[in-house]
CSV table of C-alpha atoms and ligand atoms in Angstrom, one decimal:
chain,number,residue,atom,x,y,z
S,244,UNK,CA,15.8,26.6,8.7
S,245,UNK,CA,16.9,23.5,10.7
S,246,UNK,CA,13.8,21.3,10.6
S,247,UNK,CA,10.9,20.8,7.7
S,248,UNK,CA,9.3,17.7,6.5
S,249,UNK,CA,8.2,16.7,2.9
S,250,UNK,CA,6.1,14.1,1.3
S,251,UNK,CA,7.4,11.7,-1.2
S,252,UNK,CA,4.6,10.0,-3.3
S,253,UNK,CA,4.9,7.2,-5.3
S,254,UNK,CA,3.9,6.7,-8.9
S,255,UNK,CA,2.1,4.0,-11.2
S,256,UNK,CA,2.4,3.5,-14.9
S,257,UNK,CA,-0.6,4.0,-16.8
S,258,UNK,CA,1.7,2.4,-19.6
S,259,UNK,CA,4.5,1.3,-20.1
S,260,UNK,CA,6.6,-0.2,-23.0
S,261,UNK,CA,10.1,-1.0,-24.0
S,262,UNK,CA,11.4,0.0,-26.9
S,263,UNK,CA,14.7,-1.6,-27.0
S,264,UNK,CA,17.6,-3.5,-24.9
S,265,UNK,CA,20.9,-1.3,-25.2
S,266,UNK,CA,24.5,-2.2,-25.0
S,267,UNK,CA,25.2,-0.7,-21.9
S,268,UNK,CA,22.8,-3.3,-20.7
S,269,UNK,CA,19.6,-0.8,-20.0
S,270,UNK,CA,16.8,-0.8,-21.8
S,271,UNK,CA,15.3,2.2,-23.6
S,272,UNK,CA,11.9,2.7,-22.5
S,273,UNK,CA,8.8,4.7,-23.0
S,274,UNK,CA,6.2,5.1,-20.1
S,275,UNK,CA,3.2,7.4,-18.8
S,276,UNK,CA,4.1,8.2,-15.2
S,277,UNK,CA,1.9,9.3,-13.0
S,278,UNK,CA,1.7,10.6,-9.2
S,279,UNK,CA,-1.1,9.0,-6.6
S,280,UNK,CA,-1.6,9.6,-3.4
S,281,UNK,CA,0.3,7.1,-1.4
S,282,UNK,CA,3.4,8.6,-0.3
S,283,UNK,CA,6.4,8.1,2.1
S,284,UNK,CA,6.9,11.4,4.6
S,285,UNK,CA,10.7,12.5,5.6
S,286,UNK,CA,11.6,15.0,8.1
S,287,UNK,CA,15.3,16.7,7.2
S,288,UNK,CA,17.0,18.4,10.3
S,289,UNK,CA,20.0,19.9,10.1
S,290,UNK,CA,23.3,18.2,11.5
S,291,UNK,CA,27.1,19.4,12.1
S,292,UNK,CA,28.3,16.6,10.0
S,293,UNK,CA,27.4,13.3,8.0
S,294,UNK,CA,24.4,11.9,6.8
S,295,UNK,CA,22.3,9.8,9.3
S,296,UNK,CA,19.0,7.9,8.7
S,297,UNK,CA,16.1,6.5,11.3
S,298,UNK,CA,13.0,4.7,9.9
S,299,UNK,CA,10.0,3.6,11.1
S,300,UNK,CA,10.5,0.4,8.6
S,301,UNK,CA,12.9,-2.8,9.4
S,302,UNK,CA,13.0,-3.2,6.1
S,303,UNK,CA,15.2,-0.9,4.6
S,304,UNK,CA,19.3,-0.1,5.0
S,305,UNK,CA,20.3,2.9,7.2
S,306,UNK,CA,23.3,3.4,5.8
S,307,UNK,CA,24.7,4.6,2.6
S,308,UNK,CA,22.7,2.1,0.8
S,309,UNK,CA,19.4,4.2,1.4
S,310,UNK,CA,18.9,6.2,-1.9
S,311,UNK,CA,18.4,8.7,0.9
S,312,UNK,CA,21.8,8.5,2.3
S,313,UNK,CA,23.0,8.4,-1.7
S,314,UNK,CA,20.7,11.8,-2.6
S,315,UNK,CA,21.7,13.6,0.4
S,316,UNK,CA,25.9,12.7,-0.2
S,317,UNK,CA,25.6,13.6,-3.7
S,318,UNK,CA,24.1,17.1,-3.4
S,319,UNK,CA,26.0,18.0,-0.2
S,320,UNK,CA,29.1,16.6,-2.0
S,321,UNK,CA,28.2,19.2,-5.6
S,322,UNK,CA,27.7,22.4,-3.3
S,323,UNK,CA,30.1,21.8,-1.2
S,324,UNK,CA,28.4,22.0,2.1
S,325,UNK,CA,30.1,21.2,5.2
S,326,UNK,CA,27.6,20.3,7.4
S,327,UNK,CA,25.6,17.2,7.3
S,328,UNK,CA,21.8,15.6,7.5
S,329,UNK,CA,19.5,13.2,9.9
S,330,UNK,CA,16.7,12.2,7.6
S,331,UNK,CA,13.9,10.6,9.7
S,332,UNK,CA,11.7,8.2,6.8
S,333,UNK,CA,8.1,7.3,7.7
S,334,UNK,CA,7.4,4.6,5.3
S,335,UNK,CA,4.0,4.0,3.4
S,336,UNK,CA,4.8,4.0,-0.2
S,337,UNK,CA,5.4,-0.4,-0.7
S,338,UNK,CA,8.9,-1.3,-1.3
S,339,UNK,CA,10.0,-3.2,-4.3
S,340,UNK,CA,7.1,-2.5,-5.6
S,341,UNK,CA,7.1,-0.7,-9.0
S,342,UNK,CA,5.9,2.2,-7.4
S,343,UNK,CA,9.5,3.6,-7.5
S,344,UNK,CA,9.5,4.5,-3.3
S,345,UNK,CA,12.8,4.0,-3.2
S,346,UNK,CA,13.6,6.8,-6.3
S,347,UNK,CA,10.9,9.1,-4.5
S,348,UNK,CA,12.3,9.2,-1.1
S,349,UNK,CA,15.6,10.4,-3.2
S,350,UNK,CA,14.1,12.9,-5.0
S,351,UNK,CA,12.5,14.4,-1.9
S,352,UNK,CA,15.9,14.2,-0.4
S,353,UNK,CA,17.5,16.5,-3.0
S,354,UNK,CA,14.1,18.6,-2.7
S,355,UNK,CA,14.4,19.1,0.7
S,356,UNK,CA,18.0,19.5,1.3
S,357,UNK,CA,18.0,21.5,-1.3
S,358,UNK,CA,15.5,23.8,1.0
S,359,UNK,CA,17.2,23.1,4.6
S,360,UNK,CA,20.2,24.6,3.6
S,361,UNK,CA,18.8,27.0,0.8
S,362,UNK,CA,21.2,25.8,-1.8
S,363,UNK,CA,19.3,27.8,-4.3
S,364,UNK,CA,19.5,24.6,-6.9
S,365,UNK,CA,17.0,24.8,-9.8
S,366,UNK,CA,14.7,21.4,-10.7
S,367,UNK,CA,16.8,20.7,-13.5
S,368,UNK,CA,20.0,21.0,-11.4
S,369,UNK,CA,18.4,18.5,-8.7
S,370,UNK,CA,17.1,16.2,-12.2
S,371,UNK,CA,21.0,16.2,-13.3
S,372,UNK,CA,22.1,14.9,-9.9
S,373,UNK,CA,19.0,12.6,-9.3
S,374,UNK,CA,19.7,10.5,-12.7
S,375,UNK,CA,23.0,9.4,-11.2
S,376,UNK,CA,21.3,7.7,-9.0
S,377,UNK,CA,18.2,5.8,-10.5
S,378,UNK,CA,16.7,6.6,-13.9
S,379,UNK,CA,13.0,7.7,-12.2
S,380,UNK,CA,14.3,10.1,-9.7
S,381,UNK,CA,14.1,13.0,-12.5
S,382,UNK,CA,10.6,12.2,-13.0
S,383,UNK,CA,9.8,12.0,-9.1
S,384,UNK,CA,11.7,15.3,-8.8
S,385,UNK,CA,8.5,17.0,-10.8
S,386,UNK,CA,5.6,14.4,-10.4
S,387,UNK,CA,2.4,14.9,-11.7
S,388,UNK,CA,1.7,13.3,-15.5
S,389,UNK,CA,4.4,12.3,-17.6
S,390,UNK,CA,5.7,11.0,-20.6
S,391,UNK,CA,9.3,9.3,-19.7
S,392,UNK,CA,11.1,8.4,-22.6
S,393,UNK,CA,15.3,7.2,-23.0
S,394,UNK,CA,16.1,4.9,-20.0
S,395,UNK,CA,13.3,6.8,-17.7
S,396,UNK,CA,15.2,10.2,-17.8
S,397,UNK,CA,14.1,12.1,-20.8
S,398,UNK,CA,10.8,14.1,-19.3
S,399,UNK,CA,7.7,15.4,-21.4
S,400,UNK,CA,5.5,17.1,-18.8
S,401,UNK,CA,2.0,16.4,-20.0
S,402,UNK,CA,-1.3,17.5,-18.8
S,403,UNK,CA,-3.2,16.0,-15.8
S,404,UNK,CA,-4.4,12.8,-16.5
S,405,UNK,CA,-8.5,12.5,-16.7
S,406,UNK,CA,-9.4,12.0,-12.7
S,407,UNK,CA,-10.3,8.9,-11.6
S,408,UNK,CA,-10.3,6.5,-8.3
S,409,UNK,CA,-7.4,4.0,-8.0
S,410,UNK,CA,-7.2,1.0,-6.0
S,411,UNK,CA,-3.8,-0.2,-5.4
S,412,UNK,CA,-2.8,-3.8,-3.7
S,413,UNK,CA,0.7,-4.8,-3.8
S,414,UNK,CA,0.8,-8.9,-3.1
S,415,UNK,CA,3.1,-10.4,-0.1
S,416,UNK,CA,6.0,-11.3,-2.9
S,417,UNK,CA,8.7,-9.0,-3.7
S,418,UNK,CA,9.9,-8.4,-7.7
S,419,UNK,CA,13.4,-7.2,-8.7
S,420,UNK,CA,13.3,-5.1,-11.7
S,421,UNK,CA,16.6,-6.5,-12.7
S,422,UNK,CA,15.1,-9.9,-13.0
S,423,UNK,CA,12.2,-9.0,-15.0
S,424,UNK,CA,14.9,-6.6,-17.6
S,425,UNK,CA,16.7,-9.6,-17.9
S,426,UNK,CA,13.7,-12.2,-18.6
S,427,UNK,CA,12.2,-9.6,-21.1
S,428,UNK,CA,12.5,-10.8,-24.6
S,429,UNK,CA,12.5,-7.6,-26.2
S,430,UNK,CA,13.7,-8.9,-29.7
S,431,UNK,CA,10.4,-11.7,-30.3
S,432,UNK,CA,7.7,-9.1,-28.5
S,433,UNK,CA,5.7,-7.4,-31.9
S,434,UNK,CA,2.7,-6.1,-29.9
S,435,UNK,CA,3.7,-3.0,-28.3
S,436,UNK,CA,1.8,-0.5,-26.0
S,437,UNK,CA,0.2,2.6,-27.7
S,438,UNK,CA,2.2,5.3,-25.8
S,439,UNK,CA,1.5,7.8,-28.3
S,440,UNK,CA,-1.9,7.0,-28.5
S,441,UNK,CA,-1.7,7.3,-24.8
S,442,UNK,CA,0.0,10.5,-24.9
S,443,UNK,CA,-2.4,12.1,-26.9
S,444,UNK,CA,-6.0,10.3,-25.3
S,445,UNK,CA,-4.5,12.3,-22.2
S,446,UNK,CA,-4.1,15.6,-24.1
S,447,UNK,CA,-8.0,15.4,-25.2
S,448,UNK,CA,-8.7,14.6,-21.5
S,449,UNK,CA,-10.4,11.4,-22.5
S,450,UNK,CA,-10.5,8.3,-19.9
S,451,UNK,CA,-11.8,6.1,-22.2
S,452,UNK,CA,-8.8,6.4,-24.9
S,453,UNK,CA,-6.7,5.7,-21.9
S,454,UNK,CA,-8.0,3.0,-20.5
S,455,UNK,CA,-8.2,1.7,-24.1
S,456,UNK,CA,-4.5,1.7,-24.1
S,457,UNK,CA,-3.4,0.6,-20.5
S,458,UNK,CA,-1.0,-1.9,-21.0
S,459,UNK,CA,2.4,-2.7,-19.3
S,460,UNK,CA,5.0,-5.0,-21.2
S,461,UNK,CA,6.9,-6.0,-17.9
S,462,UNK,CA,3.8,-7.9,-17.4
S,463,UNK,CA,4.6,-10.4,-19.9
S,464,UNK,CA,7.5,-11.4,-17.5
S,465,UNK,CA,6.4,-10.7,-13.9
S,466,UNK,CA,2.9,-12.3,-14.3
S,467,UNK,CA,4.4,-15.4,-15.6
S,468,UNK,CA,6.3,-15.6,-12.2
S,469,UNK,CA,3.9,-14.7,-10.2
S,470,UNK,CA,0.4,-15.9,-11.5
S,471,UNK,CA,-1.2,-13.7,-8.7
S,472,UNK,CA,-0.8,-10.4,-10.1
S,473,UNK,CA,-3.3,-12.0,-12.4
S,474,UNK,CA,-5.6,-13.5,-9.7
S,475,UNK,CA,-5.4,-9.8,-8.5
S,476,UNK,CA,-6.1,-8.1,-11.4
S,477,UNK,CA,-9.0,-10.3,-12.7
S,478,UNK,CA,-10.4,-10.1,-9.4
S,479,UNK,CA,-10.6,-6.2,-9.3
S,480,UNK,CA,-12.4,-6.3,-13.1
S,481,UNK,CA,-15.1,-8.6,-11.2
S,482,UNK,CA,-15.2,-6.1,-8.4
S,483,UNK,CA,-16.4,-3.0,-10.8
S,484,UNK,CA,-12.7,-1.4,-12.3
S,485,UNK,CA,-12.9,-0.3,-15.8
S,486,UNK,CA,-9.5,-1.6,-16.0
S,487,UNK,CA,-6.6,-3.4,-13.7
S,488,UNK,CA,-2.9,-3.5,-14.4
S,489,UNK,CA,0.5,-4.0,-13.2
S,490,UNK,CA,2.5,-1.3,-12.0
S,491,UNK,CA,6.5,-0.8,-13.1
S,492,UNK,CA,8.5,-4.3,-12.6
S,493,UNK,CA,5.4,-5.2,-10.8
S,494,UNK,CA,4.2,-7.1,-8.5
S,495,UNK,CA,2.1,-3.9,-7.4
S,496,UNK,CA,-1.7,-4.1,-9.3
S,497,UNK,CA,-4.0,-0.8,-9.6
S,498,UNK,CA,-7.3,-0.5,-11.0
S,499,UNK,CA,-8.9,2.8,-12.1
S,500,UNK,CA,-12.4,3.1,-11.3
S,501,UNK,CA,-15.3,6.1,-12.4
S,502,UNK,CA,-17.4,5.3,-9.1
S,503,UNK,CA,-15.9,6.1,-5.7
S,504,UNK,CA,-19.0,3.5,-3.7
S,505,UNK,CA,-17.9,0.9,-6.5
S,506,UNK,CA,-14.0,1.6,-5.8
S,507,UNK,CA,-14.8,1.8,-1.9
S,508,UNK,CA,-16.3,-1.7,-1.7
S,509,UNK,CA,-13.8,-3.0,-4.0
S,510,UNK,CA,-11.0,-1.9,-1.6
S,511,UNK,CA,-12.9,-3.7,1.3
S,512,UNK,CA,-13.5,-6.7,-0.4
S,513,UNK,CA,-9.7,-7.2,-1.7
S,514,UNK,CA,-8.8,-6.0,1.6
S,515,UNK,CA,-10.7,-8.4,3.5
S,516,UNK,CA,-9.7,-11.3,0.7
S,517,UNK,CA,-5.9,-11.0,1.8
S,518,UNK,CA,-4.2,-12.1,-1.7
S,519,UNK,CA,-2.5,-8.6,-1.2
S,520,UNK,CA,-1.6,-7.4,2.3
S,521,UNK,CA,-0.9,-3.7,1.6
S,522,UNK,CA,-4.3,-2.0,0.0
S,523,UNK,CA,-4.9,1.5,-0.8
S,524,UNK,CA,-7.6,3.9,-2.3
S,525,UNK,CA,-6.5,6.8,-3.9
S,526,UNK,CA,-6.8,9.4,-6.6
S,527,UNK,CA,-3.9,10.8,-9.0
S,528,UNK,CA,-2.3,13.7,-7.7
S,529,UNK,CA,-0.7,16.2,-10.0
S,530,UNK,CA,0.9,19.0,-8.3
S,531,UNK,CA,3.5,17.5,-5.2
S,532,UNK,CA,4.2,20.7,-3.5
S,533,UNK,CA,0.6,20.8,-2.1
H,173,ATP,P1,10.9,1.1,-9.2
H,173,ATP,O1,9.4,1.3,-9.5
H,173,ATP,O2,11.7,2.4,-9.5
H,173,ATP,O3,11.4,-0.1,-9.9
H,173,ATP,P2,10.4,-0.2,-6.8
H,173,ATP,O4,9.1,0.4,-6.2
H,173,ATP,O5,10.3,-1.4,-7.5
H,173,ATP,O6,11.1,0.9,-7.7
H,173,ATP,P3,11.8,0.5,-4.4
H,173,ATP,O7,10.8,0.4,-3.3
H,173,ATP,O8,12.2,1.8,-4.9
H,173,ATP,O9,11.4,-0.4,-5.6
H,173,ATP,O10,13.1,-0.3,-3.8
H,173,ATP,C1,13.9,-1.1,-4.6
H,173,ATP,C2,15.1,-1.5,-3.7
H,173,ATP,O11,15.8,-0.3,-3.3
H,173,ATP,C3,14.7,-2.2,-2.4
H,173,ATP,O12,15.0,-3.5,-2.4
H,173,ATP,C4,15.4,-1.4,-1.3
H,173,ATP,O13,16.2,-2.2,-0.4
H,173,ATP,C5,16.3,-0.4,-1.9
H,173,ATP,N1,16.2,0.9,-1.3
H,173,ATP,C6,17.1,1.7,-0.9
H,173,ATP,N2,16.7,2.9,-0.4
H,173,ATP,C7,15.3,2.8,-0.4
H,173,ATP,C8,14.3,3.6,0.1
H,173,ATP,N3,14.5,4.8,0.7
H,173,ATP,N4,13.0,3.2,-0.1
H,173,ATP,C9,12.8,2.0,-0.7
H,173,ATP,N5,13.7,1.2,-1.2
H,173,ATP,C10,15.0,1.5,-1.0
């Protein structure tokens, strides 16, 4: 094969919490991942030699900085292939955005140069790889519903999530997780997300249990910077979502709605309101290969 293209979609929490700061400086977390339908789409051809990278985004490196250029080096680099990679990135999934993009586009990267040179690597294989690079790439390896446990990398699989409409809108301001780890007061925070509770509300296939217990500790940090997560998220309550809340370090916002008209005029009217430039309606997605 020389050429194929892949999707990369990006995730939200439907909760997240963090369990404790470790002395490696990371912090041991415990989340429910999940897939939607906003996703970046990369086109792998084959090359003689070394990675190269074109994007249809000023925003982002081209060289080895790209988590692309850094999935792509490491599994060439483990099989020891001698040829090389031009990775063409259209992006959609919003960057520094708590929707892990960045971790996505790697994991589709080991997917799908995996597949372009028929490497013959299992998911696990690709998992052990992507965790040298960013803590979610394991989890955006498999997609769908997860429990993510350890510092992102330890993987429950779970069943899909109840379905339900999602309106996403990430706000003109850009968050770095490292600055909301480091603000967290882990230690003096006694009210912690019900993860388990979670866990087990998605196992009975019950939205209402989950929505009960959507709740993201990072917000406790990132909202406090940046009051209009809130203005966001309060707004989208008034506009019909059984529930808002921030997604990963933030400053993305998502609300899950039981009505697509209700959802529908909610995206137009936050669209039109222009607190958040980048809008999208969407569902959860659970298998990634489709
Ligand atoms: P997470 O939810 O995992 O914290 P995020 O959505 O907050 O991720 P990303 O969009 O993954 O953040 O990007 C974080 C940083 O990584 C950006 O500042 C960007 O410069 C860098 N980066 C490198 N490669 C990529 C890529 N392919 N896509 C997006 N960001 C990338």
């Amino acid at each position: 094969m020389k050429e194929l293209t892949r999707k990369a979609y990006a995730k939200i929490n439907l909760g997240l919490d963090v369990v404790c700061r470790l002395e490696n400086g990371y912090h041991e977390v415990k989340m429910i991942m999940q897939t939607v339908g906003i996703y970046d789409e990369l086109t792998f051809s084959k090359r003689e030699e070394g990675i190269t990278i074109s994007t249809d985004t000023g925003e982002l490196p081209t060289d080895g900085d790209n988590l692309i250029y850094k999935a792509a080096r490491i599994l060439l680099d483990s099989c020891g292939v001698q040829g090389g990679v031009h990775v063409h990135l259209q992006k959609r999934i919003p960057i520094a955005a708590g929707m892990a993009g960045g971790s996505s586009d790697a994991a589709a990267t080991l997917r799908g140069v995996n597949e372009l040179y028929g490497l013959g690597c299992t998911m696990e294989e690709l998992q052990k790889l992507g965790v040298k690079i960013g803590a979610d790439v394991p989890y955006c390896i498999v997609g769908g519903t997860a429990l993510a446990e350890g510092i992102g990398e330890k993987l429950t699989i779970l069943p899909s999530a109840p379905q339900c409409i999602v309106l996403v809108a990430k706000p003109a301001i850009s968050v770095s997780t490292k600055y909301v780890y480091e603000h967290l007061d882990v230690a003096g925070l006694t009210l912690h997300p019900d993860i388990d509770g979670m866990r087990a509300a998605i196992e009975e296939n019950d939205l209402q249990g989950v929505l009960e217990r959507m709740e993201n500790i990072l917000e406790t940090v990132t909202v406090q910077a940046h009051p209009v997560i809130a203005e966001i998220k309060e707004r989208m309550l008034e506009l019909g979502a059984c529930k808002s809340l921030m997604s990963g370090s933030g400053p993305t916002v998502f609300g899950i709605f039981d009505n697509q008209e209700t959802a529908r005029a909610a995206y137009e009217k936050i669209r039109e309101e222009g607190q958040a430039p980048e809008v999208f309606l969407t569902t959860l997605i659970q298998d990634i290969d489709l």
